[in-house]
Every structure is written in structure tokens, then in C-alpha cells.
């Protein structure tokens, strides 16, 4: 499992970074990306509340943001 | 116009990079009040069928002091009340348990999963975060976190660095968070695997019972430290699509046992002969990968993410989360939400202990560390008011389906539901100005 996980990280990083140079937009093409709802954490208050619920009800936390610390609920 | 658009772009970029850093910028874009403060408020009601209820209120504020020098802060207050599965198995007769504090008892009806109904707590959480550029295309962010419950204190600091490349189409970041938690449960922390002392008239006095109970307890508080490292990459794919990839590492050391959880010891007929307090390892190392993609349609946004997590307790989990926003008009939208979660059991999870087997080094019957699937279905309706302020309503249904991890059930336990589903409803109102 650990090996598979390491491989997945490497493949993911290599695939993403090697593709980066040819990807992207010019500054004047950011009309859609600049919209509030396209921000990666558009619903940050919702996410914060959800993360707290799932943190206390499930064995895994974090991923999008730091998982550390928090409450005595788990 | 150009100025406004540039501002929006820089805000969007900042939001993207902050997300990546695990920092939550409390929304910078629309609806800023005249003095530059952006305030988000929310009230959430969470209610499980027959179990825990919670009310959570949030007020978050952020302000750009110029040139992307941004402060954000958040205050969360929540109250928790209700019952939680103790870890003991249901039986064909009434069971009596001692409350975690040692003061008093509670009884569980026959053929009913034992729930400990003593949960009642209020938690206050404060976060503050400062983000600013340090050189061209590079930002630094650092913050503090404080969270206090009656028997629990959590303090954390975080810092991260993000740098843009490739015409700001690529952002690379690295960050850390260090948390120190202190736990001091009422009645003390149980000695791992000590037997629950239940006063059924066998003690000559209340003091004799109290002495026996105290022998199962450790004095003073204990601590837990958590170090999180996160490395992220955000990439603009094209005019409509942006992607994020995070790798997270987490090392937790200290008191990881849940002082309120127990295991039943059963004989060959599945009858409970004793109840022991659980005992977990004192460290845990976790890894996770998180991938998120957002796509802008002409009349909405698709937001899909996947997380894989694994740790040295042998818990592997998969989470798929998706939100689809449909703009109903220029100032209102509907957003369905679907989430699916699946986890394997910790290597020391077992639904009960058996009298015939020697005691393992560690064990928990907490279903949250057992095999489980869960799903969430939700719907959000949001609107922008004439004032520019935003109002939104959200309802969600969450269901957990714990599963047996392959443990054979002796005797009467075959007639009991050891792995009942947990069903919860959430309702939320949000207002931003």
C-alpha cells in the first residue's frame, strides 16, 4: 500500500508539472476564473463547518486544508 | 473596469493560493462593506436521529489593508448535546453502566445499542491569519488557532509560502501547522483496559465505590501534538478550468485514546461479562492526496474533488465530493452536493473483546475507527440581495453505514444490530455583507 501510494504521488506530480508549461491562460482570459464561485474555496464557511462534522464522525480528516488539532470529539 | 477586474483576479489568485496553503481566507471578493471589511456569518443546526445534536455559529471577517496585506479572523461557537455510541454491545437484557465522570449510572434497554447520554459541551474557536506578499509572485501567510471546550484545549500555529510561476497560471506552495492539545476529562482519564466499576450494591459505602473507581483513573491532564505538512500545486488549465493537487503529511503523538469509549468482553454465548475502557496507540502517521477540479460552465460551476488517505493504523479512506452550481438568474443559484466516503478499519478495531482470547496491546470498539461507508446529499440556494449582500440556505442529509470488519458474532450477538446506521440532518443559514 505504501509503495502504491508513493507511486501515485510521483505520477501525479510528474504528470501535472510536465503539463504545466503548455497550460494556462493570458491575463485577459481570466474573466470566468476570476468569478467568486470559481475560487477553489468558494464556500469556505460551509467547508469549515463540514470539516468539523466529518472530523468528529470519521477516521480521516484534512486534505484540502490542515487537519491538525481541533476538538476532543474524535 | 480594468481596475476592478484586476482586483478580482488578484483576489481569485490569492483565494486559490490560500486554499492551497490550507489557510482559509474568509472570502475577499464580492460584497465588501464600505470600510473594506468582509463579514461572513452562518448558523448550522446538526441533528442525528436519537443521538447528537449540535448548534454551530460562525462569524468570519477579513480585510485587505492594501497591496494584498490581508487579515482574516474567525470565531466559531458550538454547543453539543445528546448521546453517542459508547462502544459496548447490545444485549438481550437491561445493562447498567457508570457515567464517564464516575458520578451516577445510566441504563440501556434490552436489544438496544448502548449510547452514553452524558454529552453536553460548548466549544469556542478563534482563528487569526495574516497574509502578505514577500517578493514578486511570492506570498507568506501565518496564523494562530485557539479552541476550548470544558475538558479540552487546542492551540495551533501555521505558516506557509506560495509562489506563482508561468504567468500566474501555476502556484506552488508549502506549509506547516503545529497543534498542541490538552485533554482533562471530568473524572480523569481511564487506565487503558481497566474494568468499568459499576456500583450494584457490592460496596460497603459510597467512599468504597469511589476508591474502586479512582483506581481505574489516571491523574492530571494529558496532551497530544499534531504536526501537519502540506505541499500544493494549483494549475490553471484553460479559460474555464482550474485544478489543485495537495499532498498532506500528519504526525500525531500523545494521548489518542477516547476517554469515553469502552469495549464489552463477551463469553461464548455472546453475553457481556465485563466492560473495559479502550486503549489506542500513542502515535499515528497519516498521508493524504487531495485533487480538486473546478470547471466554469456558461451558467454554473462544477466542483469535484477526490481524497485518498492512508495511515499506520491501516485506515485507508476514499472521499469523493462534488458540487454543481446552477445559476438560476444573475443573482440566485441552486447548488446540489453529493459526497461519498469509505474507510477501512483500524488494525486494532474490534467490535468487542472475547473472554477466551488474551487481551491485545490495543483495542477500540469505536465504530468511527471501524469499516464504514457514508454519503451526504445536499442542496444550497443562494441569492444576492439588492444591497449586494448574500443570503444562502443549505440542507444536507448525512448517513453513515458502519460494517462488520469480518468478526464472527458469538451466540446472542447474532440477534443484535451491532452496526446500526447513523442518520443526520443539517440545516444552515448564511449571510455575508
XYZ file of N, CA and C in Angstrom, chain A residues 1-2 4-74, chain B residues 9 19 21-22 24-25 29-30 40 42 44 46 48 56 58 78 123 147 149 152 154 166-169 175-177 179 181 226 228 230 233-240 246-247 284 287-290 292 294 296 301 307-309 315-317 325 335 339 341 343 367-369 376 380 394 398 400 426 428:
438
model
N 0.835 -1.207 0.000
C 0.000 0.000 0.000
C 0.869 1.256 0.000
N 1.932 1.257 0.853
C 2.806 2.438 0.931
C 3.468 2.716 -0.420
N 2.435 1.791 -3.374
C 1.436 2.224 -4.348
C 1.142 3.712 -4.152
N 1.109 4.093 -2.875
C 0.807 5.476 -2.528
C 1.922 6.393 -3.034
N 3.187 5.976 -2.806
C 4.337 6.758 -3.250
C 4.330 6.926 -4.751
N 4.019 5.845 -5.449
C 3.976 5.864 -6.906
C 2.902 6.831 -7.392
N 1.768 6.796 -6.715
C 0.652 7.673 -7.099
C 1.067 9.138 -6.964
N 1.816 9.458 -5.906
C 2.269 10.839 -5.702
C 3.193 11.243 -6.845
N 4.177 10.381 -7.132
C 5.168 10.716 -8.160
C 4.499 10.898 -9.521
N 3.643 9.933 -9.874
C 2.955 10.019 -11.168
C 2.132 11.296 -11.235
N 1.436 11.594 -10.156
C 0.584 12.789 -10.109
C 1.398 14.055 -10.295
N 2.518 14.153 -9.572
C 3.331 15.374 -9.635
C 3.984 15.528 -11.004
N 4.550 14.427 -11.494
C 5.225 14.496 -12.796
C 4.217 14.853 -13.885
N 3.082 14.189 -13.869
C 2.070 14.426 -14.893
C 1.603 15.877 -14.850
N 1.422 16.381 -13.641
C 0.891 17.736 -13.535
C 1.943 18.776 -13.907
N 3.156 18.620 -13.367
C 4.164 19.653 -13.612
C 4.640 19.653 -15.059
N 4.792 18.470 -15.658
C 5.293 18.437 -17.025
C 4.282 19.056 -17.979
N 3.025 19.013 -17.574
C 2.000 19.591 -18.425
C 1.819 21.080 -18.194
N 2.411 21.590 -17.097
C 2.108 22.957 -16.694
C 2.493 24.006 -17.735
N 3.664 23.828 -18.346
C 4.187 24.861 -19.220
C 3.247 25.174 -20.380
N 2.561 24.172 -20.874
C 1.697 24.397 -22.035
C 0.269 24.738 -21.624
N 0.006 24.738 -20.317
C -1.343 25.024 -19.843
C -1.448 26.486 -19.415
N -2.673 26.902 -19.179
C -2.855 28.236 -18.624
C -3.489 29.194 -19.607
N -3.672 30.416 -19.092
C -4.361 31.437 -19.881
C -3.581 32.747 -19.812
N -3.899 33.663 -20.699
C -3.344 35.013 -20.632
C -4.177 35.809 -19.615
N -3.597 36.866 -19.059
C -4.321 37.636 -18.031
C -5.710 38.088 -18.495
N -5.853 38.435 -19.792
C -7.159 38.928 -20.262
C -8.165 37.799 -20.490
N -7.744 36.575 -20.270
C -8.660 35.440 -20.446
C -9.196 34.931 -19.105
N -9.035 35.729 -18.067
C -9.409 35.260 -16.725
C -10.816 35.674 -16.301
N -11.633 36.068 -17.253
C -12.965 36.546 -16.894
C -13.763 35.523 -16.101
N -13.719 34.267 -16.516
C -14.502 33.235 -15.815
C -13.804 32.785 -14.535
N -12.496 32.628 -14.617
C -11.739 32.159 -13.443
C -11.785 33.178 -12.303
N -11.990 34.444 -12.654
C -11.980 35.495 -11.634
C -13.297 35.571 -10.867
N -14.303 34.845 -11.319
C -15.582 34.877 -10.599
C -15.434 34.277 -9.198
N -16.192 34.834 -8.274
C -16.121 34.355 -6.882
C -16.327 32.854 -6.798
N -17.328 32.358 -7.522
C -17.681 30.939 -7.397
C -16.631 30.018 -7.998
N -15.637 30.583 -8.721
C -14.568 29.733 -9.264
C -13.363 29.674 -8.329
N -13.392 30.420 -7.241
C -12.307 30.313 -6.257
C -12.321 28.888 -5.718
N -11.131 28.351 -5.455
C -11.067 26.942 -5.036
C -11.763 26.707 -3.700
N -11.867 27.748 -2.890
C -12.593 27.571 -1.623
C -13.792 28.513 -1.570
N -14.569 28.519 -2.647
C -15.681 29.463 -2.765
C -16.621 29.422 -1.559
N -16.884 28.259 -1.009
C -17.803 28.151 0.133
C -17.010 27.844 1.399
N -16.103 28.761 1.774
C -15.166 28.416 2.850
C -15.851 28.244 4.209
N -16.901 29.010 4.468
C -17.588 28.851 5.762
C -18.289 27.491 5.803
N -18.950 27.120 4.690
C -19.583 25.798 4.601
C -18.539 24.698 4.800
N -17.409 24.843 4.109
C -16.360 23.819 4.198
C -15.860 23.668 5.627
N -15.691 24.802 6.300
C -15.214 24.766 7.681
C -16.180 24.005 8.583
N -17.476 24.262 8.406
C -18.489 23.576 9.217
C -18.512 22.079 8.885
N -18.477 21.770 7.579
C -18.486 20.359 7.161
C -17.259 19.620 7.694
N -16.089 20.263 7.559
C -14.856 19.617 8.017
C -14.942 19.266 9.493
N -15.550 20.155 10.266
C -15.658 19.899 11.705
C -16.566 18.703 11.980
N -17.657 18.596 11.214
C -18.565 17.456 11.387
C -17.864 16.152 10.993
N -17.255 16.156 9.807
C -16.622 14.915 9.344
C -15.407 14.548 10.208
N -14.695 15.555 10.691
C -13.558 15.317 11.589
C -14.003 14.535 12.824
N -15.206 14.869 13.313
C -15.659 14.227 14.547
C -16.423 12.924 14.295
N -16.761 12.640 13.023
C -17.565 11.444 12.741
C -16.819 10.378 11.943
N -15.668 10.735 11.375
C -14.948 9.804 10.501
C -13.484 9.731 10.924
N -12.771 8.704 10.451
C -11.391 8.487 10.901
C -10.374 9.329 10.147
N -10.773 9.908 9.012
C -9.841 10.689 8.197
C -10.244 12.152 8.210
N -9.254 13.036 8.197
C -9.561 14.459 8.108
C -8.487 15.141 7.274
N -8.728 16.397 6.944
C -7.740 17.158 6.190
C -7.792 16.880 4.699
N -6.718 17.255 4.014
C -6.657 17.077 2.569
C -6.661 18.418 1.888
N -7.798 19.093 2.012
C -7.923 20.417 1.414
C -7.186 21.447 2.269
N -7.314 21.263 3.571
C -6.662 22.178 4.497
C -6.028 21.351 5.620
N -5.333 22.037 6.522
C -4.715 21.304 7.627
C -5.774 20.622 8.485
N -5.422 19.426 8.982
C -6.388 18.688 9.787
C -6.072 18.763 11.270
N -4.900 19.249 11.597
C -4.391 19.103 12.965
C -5.187 19.820 14.038
N -5.050 19.330 15.242
C -5.676 19.971 16.392
C -7.176 19.942 16.300
N -7.827 20.846 16.988
C -9.264 20.926 16.842
C -9.990 20.652 18.119
N -10.711 19.553 18.142
C -11.584 19.352 19.280
C -11.420 17.951 19.849
N -12.062 17.743 20.976
C -11.943 16.456 21.635
C -12.994 15.473 21.185
N -13.571 15.763 20.014
C -14.703 14.960 19.572
C -14.296 13.691 18.854
N -13.023 13.467 18.658
C -12.609 12.221 17.996
C -11.416 11.621 18.731
N -9.138 39.534 -10.100
C -8.177 38.490 -10.461
C -7.210 38.247 -9.312
N -6.129 28.664 -0.341
C -6.786 27.371 -0.200
C -5.744 26.288 -0.192
N -2.786 26.502 0.606
C -1.964 26.507 1.815
C -2.719 26.001 3.021
N -3.961 25.688 2.819
C -4.720 25.223 3.961
C -5.148 26.384 4.822
N -7.655 29.530 5.296
C -8.962 29.907 4.781
C -9.108 31.418 4.771
N -8.914 32.021 3.600
C -9.152 33.456 3.546
C -10.658 33.612 3.568
N -13.911 38.506 -2.220
C -14.453 39.119 -3.414
C -15.662 40.012 -3.183
N -16.827 39.510 -3.540
C -17.983 40.391 -3.606
C -18.446 40.874 -2.242
N -18.661 37.260 6.956
C -19.485 36.086 6.657
C -20.022 35.529 7.963
N -22.789 32.488 9.694
C -23.563 31.273 9.401
C -24.048 30.649 10.700
N -25.601 26.864 11.859
C -25.848 25.491 11.411
C -26.499 24.680 12.523
N -27.352 20.789 13.469
C -26.989 19.418 13.091
C -27.717 18.487 14.045
N -28.678 14.349 14.739
C -28.682 12.920 14.436
C -29.931 12.300 15.038
N -24.100 25.284 15.652
C -22.789 25.862 15.404
C -22.973 27.237 14.775
N -20.990 30.787 13.286
C -19.698 31.254 12.766
C -19.800 32.728 12.414
N -19.874 26.498 19.244
C -20.846 25.426 19.064
C -21.210 24.750 20.375
N -18.126 24.744 22.806
C -16.772 24.943 22.317
C -16.665 26.332 21.712
N -8.887 26.763 20.429
C -10.181 26.105 20.577
C -10.290 25.563 21.996
N -12.882 23.691 24.914
C -14.096 23.056 25.423
C -13.905 22.901 26.921
N -11.163 20.273 27.120
C -10.233 20.154 26.001
C -9.752 21.527 25.576
N -7.130 23.328 22.567
C -6.282 23.127 21.401
C -5.656 24.456 20.990
N 4.843 30.899 -14.332
C 4.144 30.662 -15.588
C 2.980 31.644 -15.755
N 3.311 32.948 -15.651
C 2.272 33.960 -15.843
C 1.119 33.802 -14.849
N 1.435 33.404 -13.629
C 0.459 33.166 -12.541
C -0.515 32.034 -12.843
N -0.147 31.181 -13.776
C -1.012 30.027 -14.074
C -0.674 28.833 -13.189
N 3.547 24.391 3.375
C 3.141 24.955 4.649
C 3.200 23.931 5.761
N 3.147 24.438 6.993
C 3.088 23.532 8.130
C 2.113 24.067 9.164
N 1.637 23.167 9.988
C 0.811 23.555 11.125
C 1.237 22.692 12.301
N 0.014 21.748 16.218
C -1.043 21.913 17.217
C -0.684 21.174 18.491
N -2.671 19.934 21.906
C -3.975 19.795 22.546
C -3.810 19.246 23.969
N 0.197 17.574 17.125
C -0.032 17.223 15.719
C 0.824 18.114 14.836
N 1.455 18.942 10.952
C 0.949 18.770 9.586
C 1.894 19.455 8.612
N 2.060 20.353 4.405
C 1.253 20.288 3.195
C 1.994 20.928 2.034
N 0.005 22.274 -5.358
C 0.220 22.758 -6.712
C -1.141 23.156 -7.270
N -1.262 24.394 -7.727
C -2.502 24.827 -8.370
C -2.173 25.176 -9.807
N -2.987 24.728 -10.732
C -2.707 24.950 -12.142
C -3.972 25.402 -12.866
N -3.854 26.514 -13.567
C -4.940 26.924 -14.452
C -4.811 26.087 -15.720
N -5.867 25.403 -16.084
C -5.807 24.523 -17.261
C -6.153 25.316 -18.515
N -7.282 26.003 -18.471
C -7.681 26.848 -19.590
C -8.630 27.919 -19.060
N -9.313 28.605 -19.935
C -10.152 29.720 -19.516
C -11.257 29.279 -18.571
N -11.626 27.996 -18.609
C -12.754 27.521 -17.812
C -12.366 26.621 -16.643
N -2.854 18.474 -3.727
C -2.174 18.638 -2.439
C -1.657 17.291 -1.949
N -0.499 17.335 -1.330
C -0.050 16.170 -0.563
C 0.041 16.621 0.895
N 0.388 8.247 15.568
C -0.273 7.930 14.310
C 0.354 8.795 13.214
N -0.955 10.079 5.718
C -0.644 10.697 4.425
C -1.945 10.884 3.677
N -2.030 11.950 2.922
C -3.177 12.053 2.033
C -2.846 12.808 0.757
N -3.609 12.474 -0.283
C -3.531 13.192 -1.549
C -4.929 13.750 -1.820
N -4.965 15.007 -2.209
C -6.232 15.664 -2.477
C -6.161 16.307 -3.859
N -8.505 18.455 -6.708
C -9.756 19.179 -6.913
C -9.744 19.827 -8.278
N -12.165 22.509 -10.806
C -13.366 23.340 -10.944
C -13.501 23.743 -12.404
N -15.878 26.072 -15.136
C -16.907 27.115 -15.284
C -17.730 26.858 -16.541
N -21.085 26.246 -12.211
C -19.739 25.763 -11.901
C -19.815 24.320 -11.405
N -10.153 12.563 -2.454
C -9.085 12.472 -1.461
C -8.816 11.013 -1.155
N -7.520 10.658 -1.193
C -7.135 9.331 -0.716
C -6.277 9.536 0.526
N -6.577 8.784 1.576
C -5.789 8.914 2.798
C -5.417 7.530 3.316
N -5.825 2.505 8.404
C -7.083 3.077 7.912
C -6.814 3.725 6.558
N -7.432 3.190 5.520
C -7.386 3.803 4.189
C -8.764 4.385 3.930
N -8.808 5.553 3.323
C -10.127 6.102 3.023
C -10.147 6.787 1.663
N -23.076 23.975 -9.303
C -23.816 25.223 -9.118
C -24.536 25.588 -10.405
N -27.424 24.804 -5.727
C -26.195 24.026 -5.740
C -26.382 22.672 -5.057
N -21.632 13.697 -1.676
C -20.341 13.270 -1.130
C -20.422 11.793 -0.805
N -18.050 8.608 1.001
C -16.866 8.355 1.831
C -16.801 6.871 2.187
N -14.147 4.040 4.393
C -12.905 3.802 5.140
C -12.789 2.345 5.558
N -16.996 2.798 16.520
C -17.339 2.491 15.117
C -16.685 3.467 14.148
N -16.284 4.647 14.639
C -15.660 5.641 13.764
C -14.270 5.206 13.307
N -13.708 4.179 13.972
C -12.430 3.622 13.529
C -12.640 2.257 12.877
N -23.418 11.865 1.698
C -24.097 13.117 2.002
C -24.825 13.590 0.752
N -28.171 23.653 -1.799
C -27.996 25.015 -1.300
C -28.684 25.979 -2.256
N -29.020 26.162 3.245
C -28.438 24.870 2.859
C -29.064 23.777 3.714
N -26.965 13.327 5.925
C -25.707 12.573 6.051
C -26.012 11.222 6.692
N -24.220 7.447 7.841
C -23.059 6.564 8.000
C -23.545 5.124 8.089
N -28.782 18.319 8.470
C -28.157 19.609 8.747
C -28.960 20.692 8.040
N -28.688 25.027 7.412
C -27.788 26.163 7.621
C -28.321 27.419 6.939
